[in-house]
mmCIF file of C-alpha atoms in Angstrom:
data_model
loop_
_atom_site.group_PDB
_atom_site.id
_atom_site.type_symbol
_atom_site.label_atom_id
_atom_site.label_comp_id
_atom_site.label_asym_id
_atom_site.label_seq_id
_atom_site.Cartn_x
_atom_site.Cartn_y
_atom_site.Cartn_z
ATOM 1 C CA UNK U 68 -18.258 -7.056 -6.081
ATOM 2 C CA UNK U 69 -21.032 -4.496 -5.704
ATOM 3 C CA UNK U 70 -21.964 -1.497 -7.808
ATOM 4 C CA UNK U 71 -23.930 1.761 -8.019
ATOM 5 C CA UNK U 72 -26.061 0.813 -11.032
ATOM 6 C CA UNK U 73 -28.512 -1.808 -9.821
ATOM 7 C CA UNK U 74 -26.714 -4.911 -11.070
ATOM 8 C CA UNK U 75 -26.708 -7.971 -8.825
ATOM 9 C CA UNK U 76 -23.807 -8.118 -6.382
ATOM 10 C CA UNK U 77 -21.312 -10.925 -6.842
ATOM 11 C CA UNK U 78 -19.290 -13.086 -4.447
ATOM 12 C CA UNK U 79 -16.165 -14.407 -6.139
ATOM 13 C CA UNK U 80 -13.882 -17.182 -4.872
ATOM 14 C CA UNK U 81 -10.297 -16.720 -6.003
ATOM 15 C CA UNK U 82 -7.639 -19.345 -6.625
ATOM 16 C CA UNK U 83 -4.361 -19.245 -4.729
ATOM 17 C CA UNK U 84 -1.631 -19.110 -7.360
ATOM 18 C CA UNK U 85 1.686 -18.714 -5.562
ATOM 19 C CA UNK U 86 3.322 -18.359 -2.160
ATOM 20 C CA UNK U 87 6.590 -16.408 -2.271
ATOM 21 C CA UNK U 88 9.169 -15.756 0.436
ATOM 22 C CA UNK U 89 9.811 -12.005 0.162
ATOM 23 C CA UNK U 90 11.832 -11.615 3.368
ATOM 24 C CA UNK U 91 14.331 -8.754 3.159
ATOM 25 C CA UNK U 92 17.312 -10.815 4.350
ATOM 26 C CA UNK U 93 20.780 -11.670 3.125
ATOM 27 C CA UNK U 94 20.942 -14.867 1.075
ATOM 28 C CA UNK U 95 22.802 -16.667 3.882
ATOM 29 C CA UNK U 96 20.152 -15.882 6.526
ATOM 30 C CA UNK U 97 17.106 -18.042 7.200
ATOM 31 C CA UNK U 98 13.756 -16.512 8.125
ATOM 32 C CA UNK U 99 11.268 -18.111 10.505
ATOM 33 C CA UNK U 100 9.314 -19.079 7.379
ATOM 34 C CA UNK U 101 12.060 -21.654 6.702
ATOM 35 C CA UNK U 102 13.208 -22.742 10.151
ATOM 36 C CA UNK U 103 15.413 -19.735 10.907
ATOM 37 C CA UNK U 104 15.198 -17.097 13.613
ATOM 38 C CA UNK U 105 14.887 -13.911 11.552
ATOM 39 C CA UNK U 106 11.477 -12.389 10.896
ATOM 40 C CA UNK U 107 10.139 -13.583 7.555
ATOM 41 C CA UNK U 108 7.420 -12.468 5.158
ATOM 42 C CA UNK U 109 5.421 -14.422 2.610
ATOM 43 C CA UNK U 110 3.358 -13.096 -0.282
ATOM 44 C CA UNK U 111 0.199 -14.989 -1.229
ATOM 45 C CA UNK U 112 -1.114 -14.291 -4.734
ATOM 46 C CA UNK U 113 -4.693 -15.030 -5.799
ATOM 47 C CA UNK U 114 -6.461 -14.667 -9.125
ATOM 48 C CA UNK U 115 -9.882 -15.144 -10.656
ATOM 49 C CA UNK U 116 -12.106 -14.002 -13.490
ATOM 50 C CA UNK U 117 -15.052 -11.698 -12.817
ATOM 51 C CA UNK U 118 -17.539 -11.111 -15.607
ATOM 52 C CA UNK U 119 -18.923 -7.570 -15.257
ATOM 53 C CA UNK U 120 -22.447 -7.528 -16.722
ATOM 54 C CA UNK U 121 -22.331 -3.942 -18.005
ATOM 55 C CA UNK U 122 -21.026 -0.393 -17.678
ATOM 56 C CA UNK U 123 -21.260 1.432 -14.364
ATOM 57 C CA UNK U 124 -19.680 4.500 -12.788
ATOM 58 C CA UNK U 125 -18.663 2.479 -9.727
ATOM 59 C CA UNK U 126 -17.820 -1.159 -9.336
ATOM 60 C CA UNK U 127 -16.338 -1.966 -5.914
ATOM 61 C CA UNK U 128 -14.199 -5.063 -5.396
ATOM 62 C CA UNK U 129 -13.544 -5.688 -1.713
ATOM 63 C CA UNK U 130 -11.952 -8.189 0.647
ATOM 64 C CA UNK U 131 -12.145 -8.620 4.430
ATOM 65 C CA UNK U 132 -9.776 -10.442 6.798
ATOM 66 C CA UNK U 133 -11.166 -11.533 10.152
ATOM 67 C CA UNK U 134 -8.630 -9.613 12.254
ATOM 68 C CA UNK U 135 -5.411 -7.656 12.036
ATOM 69 C CA UNK U 136 -2.110 -8.705 13.596
ATOM 70 C CA UNK U 137 -2.053 -8.623 17.381
ATOM 71 C CA UNK U 138 1.443 -7.047 17.140
ATOM 72 C CA UNK U 139 -0.049 -3.691 16.094
ATOM 73 C CA UNK U 140 0.266 -1.250 19.008
ATOM 74 C CA UNK U 141 -1.403 1.927 17.692
ATOM 75 C CA UNK U 142 -5.013 0.703 17.336
ATOM 76 C CA UNK U 143 -7.454 -1.356 19.372
ATOM 77 C CA UNK U 144 -6.982 -5.116 19.089
ATOM 78 C CA UNK U 145 -9.162 -7.579 17.174
ATOM 79 C CA UNK U 146 -10.186 -5.211 14.382
ATOM 80 C CA UNK U 147 -10.832 -6.534 10.894
ATOM 81 C CA UNK U 148 -8.862 -5.563 7.796
ATOM 82 C CA UNK U 149 -10.972 -4.324 4.885
ATOM 83 C CA UNK U 150 -9.564 -3.240 1.522
ATOM 84 C CA UNK U 151 -11.231 -2.415 -1.767
ATOM 85 C CA UNK U 152 -10.796 -1.069 -5.280
ATOM 86 C CA UNK U 153 -13.253 1.003 -7.325
ATOM 87 C CA UNK U 154 -13.585 0.852 -11.113
ATOM 88 C CA UNK U 155 -15.529 3.123 -13.453
ATOM 89 C CA UNK U 156 -16.109 1.332 -16.769
ATOM 90 C CA UNK U 157 -18.898 3.625 -17.965
ATOM 91 C CA UNK U 158 -16.529 5.761 -20.061
ATOM 92 C CA UNK U 159 -14.001 3.281 -21.476
ATOM 93 C CA UNK U 160 -12.366 -0.062 -20.769
ATOM 94 C CA UNK U 161 -9.198 0.322 -18.722
ATOM 95 C CA UNK U 162 -7.214 -1.112 -15.823
ATOM 96 C CA UNK U 163 -7.034 0.149 -12.254
ATOM 97 C CA UNK U 164 -3.679 1.434 -10.969
ATOM 98 C CA UNK U 165 -1.165 -1.119 -9.661
ATOM 99 C CA UNK U 166 1.558 -0.549 -7.083
ATOM 100 C CA UNK U 167 5.034 -0.876 -8.551
ATOM 101 C CA UNK U 168 6.769 -2.535 -5.600
ATOM 102 C CA UNK U 169 5.989 -4.930 -2.782
ATOM 103 C CA UNK U 170 6.443 -3.082 0.514
ATOM 104 C CA UNK U 171 7.960 -4.673 3.636
ATOM 105 C CA UNK U 172 7.862 -1.779 6.122
ATOM 106 C CA UNK U 173 10.566 -2.377 8.748
ATOM 107 C CA UNK U 174 12.124 0.726 10.290
ATOM 108 C CA UNK U 175 14.696 1.456 12.982
ATOM 109 C CA UNK U 176 14.325 3.825 15.916
ATOM 110 C CA UNK U 177 15.574 7.361 15.154
ATOM 111 C CA UNK U 178 16.435 6.560 11.546
ATOM 112 C CA UNK U 179 14.865 8.041 8.425
ATOM 113 C CA UNK U 180 12.902 5.407 6.535
ATOM 114 C CA UNK U 181 10.807 5.741 3.367
ATOM 115 C CA UNK U 182 8.165 3.396 1.949
ATOM 116 C CA UNK U 183 7.524 3.527 -1.791
ATOM 117 C CA UNK U 184 3.824 3.440 -2.722
ATOM 118 C CA UNK U 185 4.177 4.626 -6.315
ATOM 119 C CA UNK U 186 1.639 3.130 -8.724
ATOM 120 C CA UNK U 187 1.164 2.992 -12.481
ATOM 121 C CA UNK U 188 -2.073 2.983 -14.454
ATOM 122 C CA UNK U 189 -3.450 3.254 -17.962
ATOM 123 C CA UNK U 190 -2.062 5.519 -20.657
ATOM 124 C CA UNK U 191 -2.769 9.252 -20.303
ATOM 125 C CA UNK U 192 -4.080 8.916 -16.761
ATOM 126 C CA UNK U 193 -3.384 11.013 -13.675
ATOM 127 C CA UNK U 194 -2.888 9.505 -10.222
ATOM 128 C CA UNK U 195 -3.613 11.267 -6.918
ATOM 129 C CA UNK U 196 -2.246 9.907 -3.619
ATOM 130 C CA UNK U 197 -3.362 10.481 -0.045
ATOM 131 C CA UNK U 198 -3.234 8.828 3.373
ATOM 132 C CA UNK U 199 -6.629 7.586 4.539
ATOM 133 C CA UNK U 200 -7.987 5.797 7.584
ATOM 134 C CA UNK U 201 -7.391 2.036 7.401
ATOM 135 C CA UNK U 202 -10.766 0.282 7.430
ATOM 136 C CA UNK U 203 -12.173 -2.575 9.490
ATOM 137 C CA UNK U 204 -15.435 -2.780 7.539
ATOM 138 C CA UNK U 205 -16.948 -0.942 4.598
ATOM 139 C CA UNK U 206 -17.093 2.722 5.628
ATOM 140 C CA UNK U 207 -15.833 2.014 9.169
ATOM 141 C CA UNK U 208 -12.326 3.120 10.134
ATOM 142 C CA UNK U 209 -10.101 1.419 12.687
ATOM 143 C CA UNK U 210 -9.996 2.884 16.192
ATOM 144 C CA UNK U 211 -6.632 4.576 16.703
ATOM 145 C CA UNK U 212 -5.174 5.115 20.144
ATOM 146 C CA UNK U 213 -4.831 8.738 21.258
ATOM 147 C CA UNK U 214 -2.101 10.550 19.355
ATOM 148 C CA UNK U 215 -2.333 8.394 16.222
ATOM 149 C CA UNK U 216 -4.342 8.923 13.045
ATOM 150 C CA UNK U 217 -4.369 8.311 9.307
ATOM 151 C CA UNK U 218 -1.741 11.024 8.807
ATOM 152 C CA UNK U 219 0.179 10.174 11.999
ATOM 153 C CA UNK U 220 0.335 6.353 11.898
ATOM 154 C CA UNK U 221 3.445 6.218 14.135
ATOM 155 C CA UNK U 222 5.163 8.592 16.552
ATOM 156 C CA UNK U 223 7.764 11.145 15.508
ATOM 157 C CA UNK U 224 8.147 12.756 12.097
ATOM 158 C CA UNK U 225 5.815 11.561 9.312
ATOM 159 C CA UNK U 226 6.059 13.027 5.786
ATOM 160 C CA UNK U 227 3.838 11.934 2.904
ATOM 161 C CA UNK U 228 4.440 12.898 -0.742
ATOM 162 C CA UNK U 229 1.069 13.356 -2.500
ATOM 163 C CA UNK U 230 2.775 13.290 -5.926
ATOM 164 C CA UNK U 231 4.475 9.888 -5.560
ATOM 165 C CA UNK U 232 2.800 8.219 -2.579
ATOM 166 C CA UNK U 233 6.126 7.896 -0.730
ATOM 167 C CA UNK U 234 5.771 7.811 3.073
ATOM 168 C CA UNK U 235 8.833 8.729 5.167
ATOM 169 C CA UNK U 236 9.076 8.397 8.946
ATOM 170 C CA UNK U 237 11.570 8.946 11.731
ATOM 171 C CA UNK U 238 10.194 7.301 14.863
ATOM 172 C CA UNK U 239 11.798 7.687 18.320
ATOM 173 C CA UNK U 240 10.271 4.520 19.815
ATOM 174 C CA UNK U 241 9.548 0.844 19.179
ATOM 175 C CA UNK U 242 5.994 0.255 17.954
ATOM 176 C CA UNK U 243 3.911 -1.273 15.177
ATOM 177 C CA UNK U 244 1.621 1.134 13.339
ATOM 178 C CA UNK U 245 -0.878 0.726 10.531
ATOM 179 C CA UNK U 246 -1.548 3.047 7.598
ATOM 180 C CA UNK U 247 -3.446 3.068 4.304
ATOM 181 C CA UNK U 248 -2.622 4.757 0.993
ATOM 182 C CA UNK U 249 -5.376 5.612 -1.496
ATOM 183 C CA UNK U 250 -4.573 6.106 -5.188
ATOM 184 C CA UNK U 251 -7.292 7.795 -7.256
ATOM 185 C CA UNK U 252 -7.170 7.555 -11.040
ATOM 186 C CA UNK U 253 -8.363 10.199 -13.516
ATOM 187 C CA UNK U 254 -8.325 10.072 -17.326
ATOM 188 C CA UNK U 255 -8.881 13.393 -19.097
ATOM 189 C CA UNK U 256 -10.258 14.782 -15.846
ATOM 190 C CA UNK U 257 -12.788 11.935 -15.454
ATOM 191 C CA UNK U 258 -12.674 9.892 -12.240
ATOM 192 C CA UNK U 259 -11.964 6.272 -13.214
ATOM 193 C CA UNK U 260 -11.437 4.482 -9.921
ATOM 194 C CA UNK U 261 -9.096 3.930 -7.002
ATOM 195 C CA UNK U 262 -7.110 1.285 -5.169
ATOM 196 C CA UNK U 263 -6.159 1.013 -1.491
ATOM 197 C CA UNK U 264 -2.949 -0.292 0.059
ATOM 198 C CA UNK U 265 -3.144 -1.171 3.788
ATOM 199 C CA UNK U 266 0.163 -1.863 5.550
ATOM 200 C CA UNK U 267 1.672 -2.333 8.987
ATOM 201 C CA UNK U 268 4.929 -0.560 9.854
ATOM 202 C CA UNK U 269 7.239 -2.130 12.455
ATOM 203 C CA UNK U 270 9.692 0.186 14.207
ATOM 204 C CA UNK U 271 12.325 -1.534 16.346
ATOM 205 C CA UNK U 272 15.729 -1.020 17.932
ATOM 206 C CA UNK U 273 18.527 -1.734 15.449
ATOM 207 C CA UNK U 274 22.295 -2.157 15.756
ATOM 208 C CA UNK U 275 23.026 -1.273 12.129
ATOM 209 C CA UNK U 276 23.791 2.178 10.724
ATOM 210 C CA UNK U 277 22.225 3.617 7.604
ATOM 211 C CA UNK U 278 24.558 3.714 4.562
ATOM 212 C CA UNK U 279 25.517 7.036 3.046
ATOM 213 C CA UNK U 280 27.127 8.251 -0.158
ATOM 214 C CA UNK U 281 29.327 11.225 -0.873
ATOM 215 C CA UNK U 282 27.339 12.752 -3.707
ATOM 216 C CA UNK U 283 28.368 13.395 -7.295
ATOM 217 C CA UNK U 284 32.078 13.677 -8.099
ATOM 218 C CA UNK U 285 33.117 13.659 -4.454
ATOM 219 C CA UNK U 286 30.830 16.533 -3.483
ATOM 220 C CA UNK U 287 27.986 16.625 -0.975
ATOM 221 C CA UNK U 288 25.401 17.231 -3.717
ATOM 222 C CA UNK U 289 23.043 14.368 -4.597
ATOM 223 C CA UNK U 290 21.446 16.100 -7.579
ATOM 224 C CA UNK U 291 22.830 16.944 -11.009
ATOM 225 C CA UNK U 292 21.645 18.320 -14.341
ATOM 226 C CA UNK U 293 22.002 16.499 -17.630
ATOM 227 C CA UNK U 294 21.077 17.097 -21.253
ATOM 228 C CA UNK U 295 19.346 14.429 -23.336
ATOM 229 C CA UNK U 296 20.857 13.776 -26.779
ATOM 230 C CA UNK U 297 18.897 12.054 -29.538
ATOM 231 C CA UNK U 298 20.626 9.977 -32.206
ATOM 232 C CA UNK U 299 18.992 10.111 -35.642
#
């Protein structure tokens, strides 16, 4: 952890707490994490205690991995993965935003697919979302191939909702892209910090079809209005 206030920087070693299989498969299917043939995903959770010596407008907690997956096709190979979170504890004690859901971005060619990046924070805060360049070192972005960028991480249609952080794509080709979502936190208009989510998105040929529903009461409408009643 480093800071903007002259305190000594700290190197913290975290403890590995859990390893979870979070593969998005049917219960009867086995991933390659457990001897099967389907693509599997594991989540490694780490924790530790950092004693911050005092208030500061910016504490930065960062982590670097030696290289990204060689499956990624939209950037140059052998680039590091660097993520960080900022915290401003000069105004009040609070927590940085946390993402609500674990994302496993697997999409199919020519199908609409959305990735939820919604976060929650402290009481009375305001969160602002945007797509940013994934980083390979502090302040150094990855090198995208021509035609790709922070706001165009894969081919085809890319739509990002700055109010919720949801990223939707419809990609016409097989590829593996990389993107990063930044969530800035404000409390009463005061900047309080930010967190970064850095993800890879795999787009592949699929034989399945997306499910659909008929809308409310057999109509084609997927929205409705309702009144809230309070019981005294």
